PDB file of C-alpha atoms in Angstrom:
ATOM      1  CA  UNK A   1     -27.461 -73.143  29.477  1.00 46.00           C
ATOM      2  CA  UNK A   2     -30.963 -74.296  28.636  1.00 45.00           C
ATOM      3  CA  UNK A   3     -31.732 -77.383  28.967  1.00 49.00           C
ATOM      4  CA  UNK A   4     -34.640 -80.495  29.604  1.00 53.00           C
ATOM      5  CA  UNK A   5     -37.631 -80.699  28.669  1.00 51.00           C
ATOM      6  CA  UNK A   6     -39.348 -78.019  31.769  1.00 56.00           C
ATOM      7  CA  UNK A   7     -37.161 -75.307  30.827  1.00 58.00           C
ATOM      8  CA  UNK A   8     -37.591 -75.961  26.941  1.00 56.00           C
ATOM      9  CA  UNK A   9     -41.058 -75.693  27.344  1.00 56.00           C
ATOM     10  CA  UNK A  10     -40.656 -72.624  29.566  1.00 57.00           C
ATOM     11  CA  UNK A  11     -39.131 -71.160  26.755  1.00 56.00           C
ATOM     12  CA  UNK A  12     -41.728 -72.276  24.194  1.00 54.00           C
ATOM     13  CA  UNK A  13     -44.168 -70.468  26.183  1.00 56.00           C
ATOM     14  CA  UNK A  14     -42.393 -67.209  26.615  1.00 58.00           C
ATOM     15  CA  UNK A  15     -41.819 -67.191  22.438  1.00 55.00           C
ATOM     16  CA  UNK A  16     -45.233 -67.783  21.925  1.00 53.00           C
ATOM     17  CA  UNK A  17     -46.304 -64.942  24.861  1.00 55.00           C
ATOM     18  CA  UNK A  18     -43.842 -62.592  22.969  1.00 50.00           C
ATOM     19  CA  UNK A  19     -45.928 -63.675  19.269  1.00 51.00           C
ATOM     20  CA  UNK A  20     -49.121 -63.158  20.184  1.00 51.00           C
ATOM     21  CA  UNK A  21     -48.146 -59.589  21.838  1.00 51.00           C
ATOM     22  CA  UNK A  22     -46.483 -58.745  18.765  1.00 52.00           C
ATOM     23  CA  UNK A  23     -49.256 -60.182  16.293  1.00 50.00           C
ATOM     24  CA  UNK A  24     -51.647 -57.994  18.896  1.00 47.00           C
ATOM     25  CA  UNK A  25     -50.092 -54.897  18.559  1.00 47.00           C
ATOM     26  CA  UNK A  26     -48.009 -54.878  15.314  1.00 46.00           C
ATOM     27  CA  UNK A  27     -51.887 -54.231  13.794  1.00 46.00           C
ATOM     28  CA  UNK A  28     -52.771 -51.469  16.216  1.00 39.00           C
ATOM     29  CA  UNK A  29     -49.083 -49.938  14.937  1.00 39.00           C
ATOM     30  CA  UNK A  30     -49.467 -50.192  11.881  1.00 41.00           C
ATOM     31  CA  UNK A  31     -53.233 -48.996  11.873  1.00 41.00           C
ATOM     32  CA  UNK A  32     -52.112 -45.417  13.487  1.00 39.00           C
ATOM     33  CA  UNK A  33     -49.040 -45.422  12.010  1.00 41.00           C
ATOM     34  CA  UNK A  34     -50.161 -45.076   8.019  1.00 45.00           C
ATOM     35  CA  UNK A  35     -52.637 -44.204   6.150  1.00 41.00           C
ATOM     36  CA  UNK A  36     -55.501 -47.011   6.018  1.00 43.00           C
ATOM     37  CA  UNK A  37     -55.303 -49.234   2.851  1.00 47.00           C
ATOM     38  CA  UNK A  38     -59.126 -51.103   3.355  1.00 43.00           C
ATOM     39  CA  UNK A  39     -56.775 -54.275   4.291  1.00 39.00           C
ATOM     40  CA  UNK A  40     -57.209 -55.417   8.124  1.00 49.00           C
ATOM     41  CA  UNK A  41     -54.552 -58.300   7.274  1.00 57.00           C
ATOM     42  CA  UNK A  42     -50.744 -57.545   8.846  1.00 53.00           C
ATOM     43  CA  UNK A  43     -48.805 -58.108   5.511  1.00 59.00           C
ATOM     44  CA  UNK A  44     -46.739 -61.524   6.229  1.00 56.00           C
ATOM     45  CA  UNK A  45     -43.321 -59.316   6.133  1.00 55.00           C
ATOM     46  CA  UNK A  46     -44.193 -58.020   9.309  1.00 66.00           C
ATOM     47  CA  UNK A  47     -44.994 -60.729  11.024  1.00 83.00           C
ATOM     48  CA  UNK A  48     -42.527 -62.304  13.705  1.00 92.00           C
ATOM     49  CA  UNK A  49     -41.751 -65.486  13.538  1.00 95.00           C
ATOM     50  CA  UNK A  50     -40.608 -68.636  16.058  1.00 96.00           C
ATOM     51  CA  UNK A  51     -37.508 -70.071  14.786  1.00 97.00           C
ATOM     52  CA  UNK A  52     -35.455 -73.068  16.744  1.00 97.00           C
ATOM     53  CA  UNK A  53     -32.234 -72.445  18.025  1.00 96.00           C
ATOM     54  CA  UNK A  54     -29.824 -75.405  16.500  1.00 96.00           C
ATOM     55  CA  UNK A  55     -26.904 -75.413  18.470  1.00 95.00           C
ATOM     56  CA  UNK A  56     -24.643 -78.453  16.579  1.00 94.00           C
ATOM     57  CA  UNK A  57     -21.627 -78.463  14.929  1.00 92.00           C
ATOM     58  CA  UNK A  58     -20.409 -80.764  11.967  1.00 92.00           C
ATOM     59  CA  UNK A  59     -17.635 -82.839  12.444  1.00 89.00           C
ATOM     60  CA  UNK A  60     -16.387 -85.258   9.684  1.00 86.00           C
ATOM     61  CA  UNK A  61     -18.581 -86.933   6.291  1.00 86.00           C
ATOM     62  CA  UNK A  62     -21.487 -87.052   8.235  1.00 89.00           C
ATOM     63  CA  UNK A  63     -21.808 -86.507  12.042  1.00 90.00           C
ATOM     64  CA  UNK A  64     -23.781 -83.750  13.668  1.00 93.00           C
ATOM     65  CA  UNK A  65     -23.025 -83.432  17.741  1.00 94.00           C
ATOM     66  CA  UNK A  66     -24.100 -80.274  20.365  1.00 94.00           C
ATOM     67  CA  UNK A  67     -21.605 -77.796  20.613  1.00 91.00           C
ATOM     68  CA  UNK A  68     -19.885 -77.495  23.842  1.00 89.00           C
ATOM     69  CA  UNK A  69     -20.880 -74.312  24.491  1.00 87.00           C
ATOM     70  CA  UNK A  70     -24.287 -72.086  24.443  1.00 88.00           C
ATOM     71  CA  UNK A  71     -25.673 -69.649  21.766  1.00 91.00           C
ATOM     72  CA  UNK A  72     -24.906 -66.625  22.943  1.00 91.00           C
ATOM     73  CA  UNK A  73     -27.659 -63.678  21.594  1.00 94.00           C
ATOM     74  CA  UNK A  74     -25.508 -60.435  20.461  1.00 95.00           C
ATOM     75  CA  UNK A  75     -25.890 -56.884  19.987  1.00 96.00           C
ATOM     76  CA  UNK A  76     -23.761 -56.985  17.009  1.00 96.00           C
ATOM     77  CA  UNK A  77     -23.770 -59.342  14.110  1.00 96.00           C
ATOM     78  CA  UNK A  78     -19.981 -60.470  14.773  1.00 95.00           C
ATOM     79  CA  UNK A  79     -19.300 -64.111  15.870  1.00 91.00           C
ATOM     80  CA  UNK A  80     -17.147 -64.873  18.892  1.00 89.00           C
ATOM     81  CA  UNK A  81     -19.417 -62.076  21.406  1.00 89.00           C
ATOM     82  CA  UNK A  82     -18.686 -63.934  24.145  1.00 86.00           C
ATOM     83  CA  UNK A  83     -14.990 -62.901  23.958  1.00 89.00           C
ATOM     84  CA  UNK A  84     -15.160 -59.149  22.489  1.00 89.00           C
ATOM     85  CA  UNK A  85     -17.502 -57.883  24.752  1.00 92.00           C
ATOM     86  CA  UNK A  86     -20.751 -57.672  22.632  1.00 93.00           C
ATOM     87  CA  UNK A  87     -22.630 -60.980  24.257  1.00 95.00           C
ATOM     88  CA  UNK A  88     -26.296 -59.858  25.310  1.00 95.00           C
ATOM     89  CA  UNK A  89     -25.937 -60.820  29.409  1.00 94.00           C
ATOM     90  CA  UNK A  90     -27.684 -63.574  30.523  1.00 93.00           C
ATOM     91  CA  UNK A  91     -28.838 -65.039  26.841  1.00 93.00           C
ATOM     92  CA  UNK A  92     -27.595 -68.314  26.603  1.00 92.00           C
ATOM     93  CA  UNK A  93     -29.727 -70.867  24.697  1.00 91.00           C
ATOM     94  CA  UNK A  94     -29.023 -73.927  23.494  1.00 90.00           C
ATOM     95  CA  UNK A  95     -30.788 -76.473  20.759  1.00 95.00           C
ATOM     96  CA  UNK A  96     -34.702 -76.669  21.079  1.00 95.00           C
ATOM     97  CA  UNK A  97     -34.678 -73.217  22.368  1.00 94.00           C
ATOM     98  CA  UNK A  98     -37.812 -70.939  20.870  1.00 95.00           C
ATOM     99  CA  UNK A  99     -36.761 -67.234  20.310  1.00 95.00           C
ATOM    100  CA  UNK A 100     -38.854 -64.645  18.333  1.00 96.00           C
ATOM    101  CA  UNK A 101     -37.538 -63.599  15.335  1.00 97.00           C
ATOM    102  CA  UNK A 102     -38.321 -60.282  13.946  1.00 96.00           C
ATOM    103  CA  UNK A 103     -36.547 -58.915  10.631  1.00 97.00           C
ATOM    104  CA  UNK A 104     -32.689 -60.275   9.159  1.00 97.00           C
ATOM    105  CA  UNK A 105     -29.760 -58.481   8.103  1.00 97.00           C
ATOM    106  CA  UNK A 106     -26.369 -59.017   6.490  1.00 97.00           C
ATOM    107  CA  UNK A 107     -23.457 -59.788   9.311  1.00 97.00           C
ATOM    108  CA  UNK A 108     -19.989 -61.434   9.699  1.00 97.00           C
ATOM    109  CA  UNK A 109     -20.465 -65.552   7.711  1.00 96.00           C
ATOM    110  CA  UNK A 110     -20.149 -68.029  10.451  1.00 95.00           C
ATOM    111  CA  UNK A 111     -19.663 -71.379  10.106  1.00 93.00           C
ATOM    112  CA  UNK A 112     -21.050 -74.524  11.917  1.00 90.00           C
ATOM    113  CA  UNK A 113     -17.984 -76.986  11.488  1.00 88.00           C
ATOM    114  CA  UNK A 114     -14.102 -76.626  11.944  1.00 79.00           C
ATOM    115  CA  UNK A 115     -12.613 -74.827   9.285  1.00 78.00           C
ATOM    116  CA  UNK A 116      -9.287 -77.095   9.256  1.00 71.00           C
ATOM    117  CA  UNK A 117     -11.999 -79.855   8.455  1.00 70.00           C
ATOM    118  CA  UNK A 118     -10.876 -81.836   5.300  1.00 69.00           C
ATOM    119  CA  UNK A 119     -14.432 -83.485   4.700  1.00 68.00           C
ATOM    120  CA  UNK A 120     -16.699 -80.776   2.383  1.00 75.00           C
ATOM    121  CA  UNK A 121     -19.495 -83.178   2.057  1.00 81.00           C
ATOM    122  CA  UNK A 122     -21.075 -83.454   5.074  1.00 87.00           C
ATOM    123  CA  UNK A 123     -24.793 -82.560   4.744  1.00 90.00           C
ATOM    124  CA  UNK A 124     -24.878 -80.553   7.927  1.00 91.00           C
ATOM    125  CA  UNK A 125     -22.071 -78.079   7.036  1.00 91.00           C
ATOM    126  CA  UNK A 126     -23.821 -74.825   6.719  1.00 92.00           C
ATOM    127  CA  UNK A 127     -22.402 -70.978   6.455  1.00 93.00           C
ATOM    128  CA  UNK A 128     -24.492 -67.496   6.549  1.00 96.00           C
ATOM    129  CA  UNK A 129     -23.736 -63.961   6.973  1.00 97.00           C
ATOM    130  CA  UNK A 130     -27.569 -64.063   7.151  1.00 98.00           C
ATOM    131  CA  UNK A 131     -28.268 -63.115  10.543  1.00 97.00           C
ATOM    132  CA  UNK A 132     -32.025 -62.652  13.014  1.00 97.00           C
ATOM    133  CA  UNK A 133     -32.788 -59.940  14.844  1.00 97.00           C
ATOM    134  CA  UNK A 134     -34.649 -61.313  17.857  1.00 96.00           C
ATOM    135  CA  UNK A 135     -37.183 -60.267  20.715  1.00 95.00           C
ATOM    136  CA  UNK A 136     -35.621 -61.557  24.073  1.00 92.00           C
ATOM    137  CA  UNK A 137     -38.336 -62.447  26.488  1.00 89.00           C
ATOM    138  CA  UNK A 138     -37.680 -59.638  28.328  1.00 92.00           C
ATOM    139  CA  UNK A 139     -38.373 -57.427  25.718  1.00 92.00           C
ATOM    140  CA  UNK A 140     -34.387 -56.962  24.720  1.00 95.00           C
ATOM    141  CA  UNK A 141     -33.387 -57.027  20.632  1.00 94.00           C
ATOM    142  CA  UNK A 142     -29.975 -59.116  19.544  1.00 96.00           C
ATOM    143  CA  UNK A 143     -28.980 -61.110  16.745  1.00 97.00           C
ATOM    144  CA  UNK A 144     -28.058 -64.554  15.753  1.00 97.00           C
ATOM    145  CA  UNK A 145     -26.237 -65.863  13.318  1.00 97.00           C
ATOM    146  CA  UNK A 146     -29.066 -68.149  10.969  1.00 96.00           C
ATOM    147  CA  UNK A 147     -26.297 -71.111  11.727  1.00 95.00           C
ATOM    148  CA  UNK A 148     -27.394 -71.442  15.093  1.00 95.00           C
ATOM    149  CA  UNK A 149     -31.069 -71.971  13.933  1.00 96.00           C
ATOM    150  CA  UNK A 150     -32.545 -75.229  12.613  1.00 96.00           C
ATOM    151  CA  UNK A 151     -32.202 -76.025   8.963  1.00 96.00           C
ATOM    152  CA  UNK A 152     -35.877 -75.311   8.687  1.00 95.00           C
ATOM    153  CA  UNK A 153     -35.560 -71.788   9.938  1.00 96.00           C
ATOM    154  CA  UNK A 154     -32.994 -70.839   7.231  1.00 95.00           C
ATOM    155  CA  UNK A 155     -33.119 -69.163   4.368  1.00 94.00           C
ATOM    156  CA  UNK A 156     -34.586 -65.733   5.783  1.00 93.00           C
ATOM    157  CA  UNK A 157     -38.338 -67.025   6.729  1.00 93.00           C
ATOM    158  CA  UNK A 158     -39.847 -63.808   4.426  1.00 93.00           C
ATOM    159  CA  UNK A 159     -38.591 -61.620   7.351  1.00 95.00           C
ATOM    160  CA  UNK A 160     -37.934 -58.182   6.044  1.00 96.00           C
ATOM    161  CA  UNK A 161     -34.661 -56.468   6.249  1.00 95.00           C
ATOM    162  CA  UNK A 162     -34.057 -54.489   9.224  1.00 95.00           C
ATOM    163  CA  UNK A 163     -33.777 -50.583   9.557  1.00 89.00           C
ATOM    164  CA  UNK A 164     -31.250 -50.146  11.939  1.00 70.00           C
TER     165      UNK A 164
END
């Protein structure tokens, strides 16, 4: 699990390593790999972007607490990795982590509250079968769910729909 202030920023730093390699050589890619169009500019599409891990879970009208367990990057875009087998090893993040978001896709909806929950009003409830692929520090792709971001980083962030 991720946590204090050394290791957040240890994080920060790798995300912002793996952006500036990207922004470096997504324009050498895409210069060799079409025909030039006069434009030097990477369109914004293909940009990566930084989004904050949010790992909280609703509880009630209006309460917003850490889950008790860690965001778990997967190779699939299924909830509940941890227990069928599809967890990325040695991935867990938690809230304030930085990870490197590089195109979304359509997954299993997840939910950040308990679904036996009686209160529907609570301003922190959110759902999404909108899910990030991501650039692990160490070079490695997974998903996560856009619940386990910050309410910011919903919403798709212009990232264009994966290929594969």
């Amino acid at each position: 699990m991720v946590t204090g202030v050394p290791q957040r920023r240890f994080h920060l730093t790798i995300a912002v390593s793996v952006l500036i390699t990207a922004a470096v050589a997504t324009p050498v890619t895409l210069r060799f790999s079409r025909p030039p169009t006069g434009q030097a500019d990477v369109p914004a599409a293909l940009r990566p972007v930084a989004i904050e891990v949010q790992n909280m879970v609703a509880l009630g009208a209006d309460v917003l607490k850490p889950d008790v367990s860690p965001v778990c990057p997967s190779s699939r875009t299924v909830g509940r990795c941890s227990a069928t087998g599809c967890k990325l090893p040695s991935t867990e993040v938690d809230t304030g982590a930085m990870l490197v978001a590089v195109c979304q896709t359509r997954g299993e909806e997840l939910v950040n509250y308990n679904l036996d929950s009686t209160a529907t009003d609570n301003p922190h409830r959110a759902s999404s079968a909108r899910w990030c692929r991501i650039k692990l520090p160490d070079l490695r792709d997974g998903y996560l769910s856009e619940v386990y971001t910050a309410p910011s980083y919903r919403g798709g962030l212009g990232l264009p729909i994966c290929s594969s």
